[in-house]
């Protein structure tokens, strides 16, 4: 695995036609390309088959195919991968074709799709094509609709991509472990008619959650809810690419949720409409404007808007812990705790100890402190005005004038027109009549002192 | 005849006089040879003054183990009392060697008008005959007294050495307990302030406070153990008054680079140098002589040693020293000599017992020495670096707001406990080293006491 990665890692393109997996099936198996770089590949323009307008996978790529007597053939290889979560942290995950999430599969409504799935994991797997209309035996539920794909084996799935829309794929065998390890991928079925609901930029990503202990590499697969990394396509801020769009582009963002909780995804500066769900395209008459859409577990949403407000607009999950990286969930709140006199005592025992959290946790975003190996700061990222103090499910929609059609390059920080940035008030402050703030201790004593007996309970 | 007696008396009196050092030079030599320190029997003001001057000089600087032993050998009052035994034994010996001399009596008796004057001279003829016998007995007692004095000096030296290591270790321990208390104090103080501003329930605060309260107890115990260990050392060195301000180093000596090996000649060395073995041999010799056993040469072979070499085909050659135990056979013949035979056999058995015990003690002490060396080295090279690494990682976690300051402090307490455990392991090594040294060259270390093993602080991992 490693040698292959190191060898192909030399390639700048990142897209590699790997050797065929099975000598026996060599003649009949399509290539299984791999990609190991974590940044965004340009949209994969269809070179064969029906035309469509390709999507952009945030920090990812789309899987090339080959046409074979009217079948669109893809080859997915389930295997252990090393995914850079953000600079400074690598995760040992399971994924497909060199990455987690696996490559996006793009087909067109009515395509006959044949998917070869090779298992290079240490245990059996299957693939479930989440949301697809297909023969029951192609649904990929191990034990229920098919035998498991044993390690080293290759299975073939064949079905027609009947319904256009937004889909996902993931294992349905030991899925708790395999999804916790990062096994997932996006699927887009484009409409047969390219003129149907066209957009200028079509971004896709999956929501993922991992619990990787600081200083370690492998997710704790048994964690149920207390995850410490919340990711867009297994990348966390500031490791996530921005969504770069040309001003007045019609933009679609498709998001799928494969975590164990819902994520209210919130966009700044624009209203959008939910134009697609797991079930297909929403009726125009049913849409209403939103700035946040909650994406439930196992759900997908497509949102659309005209990006007509230039600037750097935050796009993030609105659960505030989900825009943080690893932190100690049992660390007590230190806000307002006077450390005078105690610090010296602690320093005598722990010379490198520094007070943090006394005034809040913004220190974390501002100070560069040594951390355990392979651990990202809880909040990080810098903007033109200072620390952004974000991690996890946070990225930026960058709306700019004059970009080329297929230009997704980061244009850098937004240059605000004069007089359009919040500024400090330097004039006179009105003297308001306010009650003196009560000492916190007295207040809490008053509030918490139990009355005699238990009458107050 | 008369002349002969007088001459004999003069001769005997002339051959046994009190020596200027009361036979103490033998003791001094035996002790110096085995401890490297001088000892002195203080019998005059001049001697006392010179000892005091030497003490003052030694007390100027921090006292190491050799200095402590030197002070004790010069100044331990119990030892001086024991040295007096040597003088007493010598006096007894000289006394025994002196003929009582003739006694004169004069009597004037009157019966009526008759006066009788009786003059007589008595010669203690029997005493004169038994003088050689009692001299021989007193000689043995004198030798035994010297042996006992030297042995006692070695005991004091060993205990002083042990007391020194205990005192320094106890001091280090109490210093570490002080640090633990400081960590607990910082935790408790922070907890109090957190509860004060409403960030923590009273339960958590009480827990931190409880730990602090317990650490105060631990520190008090450690300080008491330190004071007690220092007092014991002061007693052994015979110090009081202003001399109690003696200084000790801050730390125990480092572990030697490599442990000593138990050589094939170690047991032989013990048999050749140990005073208890020597005493047993002397006893048996003296008994043999007094019983008129002329063939003592065979008996003596009991404690003579030969190079032992075993060769077997295909096997490495075995080498070692072996005691040859030979039981000489005498023709005692009569029932009257049965007692003599029993006494003799008893001394043979005792000598064998002492020899076997000495050899066993050498092996035993070495086993303890080696185990304690390995343990101390393990603490130094494994446990302590690991604890340090844990603490470093803990700090990194704290930096990332992944762990709280309370976890950081709990960990620092654990680290201190580990360092303290290392101190104790190092101390135990030096105690074992002292015992081994003594078993090898001086006497049985078993009789010595004074390992004040302070209770190891609870290295409760994870704090509470
Ligand atoms: Cu979220």
CSV table of N, CA, C and O and ligand atoms in Angstrom, one decimal, chain A residues 207-208 230-232 257 259 261-265 294-295 316-323 393, ligand 1:
chain,number,residue,atom,x,y,z
A,207,UNK,N,-21.0,15.2,4.7
A,207,UNK,CA,-20.6,15.5,6.1
A,207,UNK,C,-20.1,14.3,6.8
A,207,UNK,O,-20.7,13.2,6.6
A,208,UNK,N,-19.0,14.4,7.5
A,208,UNK,CA,-18.5,13.2,8.2
A,208,UNK,C,-18.1,13.6,9.6
A,208,UNK,O,-17.7,14.8,9.9
A,230,UNK,N,-15.4,17.2,12.9
A,230,UNK,CA,-16.6,17.3,12.1
A,230,UNK,C,-16.1,17.9,10.7
A,230,UNK,O,-15.4,18.9,10.7
A,231,UNK,N,-16.4,17.1,9.7
A,231,UNK,CA,-15.6,17.4,8.4
A,231,UNK,C,-16.6,17.5,7.2
A,231,UNK,O,-17.6,16.9,7.2
A,232,UNK,N,-16.1,18.4,6.3
A,232,UNK,CA,-16.7,18.4,4.9
A,232,UNK,C,-15.8,17.5,4.1
A,232,UNK,O,-14.6,17.9,3.9
A,257,UNK,N,-25.4,13.8,4.4
A,257,UNK,CA,-25.0,13.6,5.8
A,257,UNK,C,-24.8,12.1,6.2
A,257,UNK,O,-25.8,11.4,6.2
A,259,UNK,N,-23.1,11.3,9.1
A,259,UNK,CA,-22.7,11.3,10.5
A,259,UNK,C,-23.8,10.8,11.3
A,259,UNK,O,-24.8,10.3,10.8
A,261,UNK,N,-25.5,12.7,13.6
A,261,UNK,CA,-26.4,13.8,14.1
A,261,UNK,C,-26.7,14.7,12.9
A,261,UNK,O,-26.1,14.6,11.8
A,262,UNK,N,-27.7,15.6,13.1
A,262,UNK,CA,-28.1,16.5,12.1
A,262,UNK,C,-27.1,17.7,12.0
A,262,UNK,O,-26.5,18.0,13.1
A,263,UNK,N,-27.1,18.4,10.9
A,263,UNK,CA,-26.2,19.5,10.8
A,263,UNK,C,-26.9,20.7,10.1
A,263,UNK,O,-27.2,20.6,8.9
A,264,UNK,N,-27.2,21.7,10.8
A,264,UNK,CA,-27.9,22.9,10.2
A,264,UNK,C,-26.8,23.7,9.4
A,264,UNK,O,-26.0,24.4,10.0
A,265,UNK,N,-26.8,23.5,8.1
A,265,UNK,CA,-25.8,24.2,7.3
A,265,UNK,C,-26.3,25.6,7.0
A,265,UNK,O,-27.4,25.8,6.4
A,294,UNK,N,-31.4,22.4,7.7
A,294,UNK,CA,-30.9,21.3,8.5
A,294,UNK,C,-30.9,20.0,7.7
A,294,UNK,O,-31.8,19.6,7.1
A,295,UNK,N,-29.7,19.3,7.8
A,295,UNK,CA,-29.6,18.1,7.0
A,295,UNK,C,-29.6,17.0,8.0
A,295,UNK,O,-28.6,16.8,8.8
A,316,UNK,N,-21.2,27.2,7.0
A,316,UNK,CA,-20.8,26.3,8.1
A,316,UNK,C,-22.0,25.7,8.7
A,316,UNK,O,-23.1,26.1,8.6
A,317,UNK,N,-21.7,24.6,9.5
A,317,UNK,CA,-22.7,24.0,10.3
A,317,UNK,C,-22.9,25.0,11.5
A,317,UNK,O,-22.0,25.6,12.0
A,318,UNK,N,-24.2,25.1,11.9
A,318,UNK,CA,-24.5,26.1,12.9
A,318,UNK,C,-24.4,25.5,14.3
A,318,UNK,O,-24.6,26.2,15.3
A,319,UNK,N,-24.0,24.2,14.5
A,319,UNK,CA,-23.8,23.7,15.8
A,319,UNK,C,-22.3,24.1,16.2
A,319,UNK,O,-21.4,23.7,15.5
A,320,UNK,N,-22.2,25.0,17.2
A,320,UNK,CA,-20.9,25.7,17.3
A,320,UNK,C,-19.8,24.7,17.6
A,320,UNK,O,-18.6,25.0,17.3
A,321,UNK,N,-20.0,23.6,18.3
A,321,UNK,CA,-19.0,22.6,18.5
A,321,UNK,C,-18.5,22.0,17.2
A,321,UNK,O,-17.4,21.5,17.1
A,322,UNK,N,-19.4,22.0,16.2
A,322,UNK,CA,-19.0,21.4,14.9
A,322,UNK,C,-18.1,22.3,14.1
A,322,UNK,O,-17.6,21.9,13.1
A,323,UNK,N,-17.9,23.5,14.6
A,323,UNK,CA,-16.9,24.4,13.9
A,323,UNK,C,-15.7,24.5,14.8
A,323,UNK,O,-15.1,25.6,14.8
A,393,UNK,N,-16.5,22.0,10.5
A,393,UNK,CA,-17.4,22.2,9.3
A,393,UNK,C,-17.5,23.7,9.1
A,393,UNK,O,-18.6,24.3,9.4
C,1,LIG,CU1,-22.9,20.1,12.6
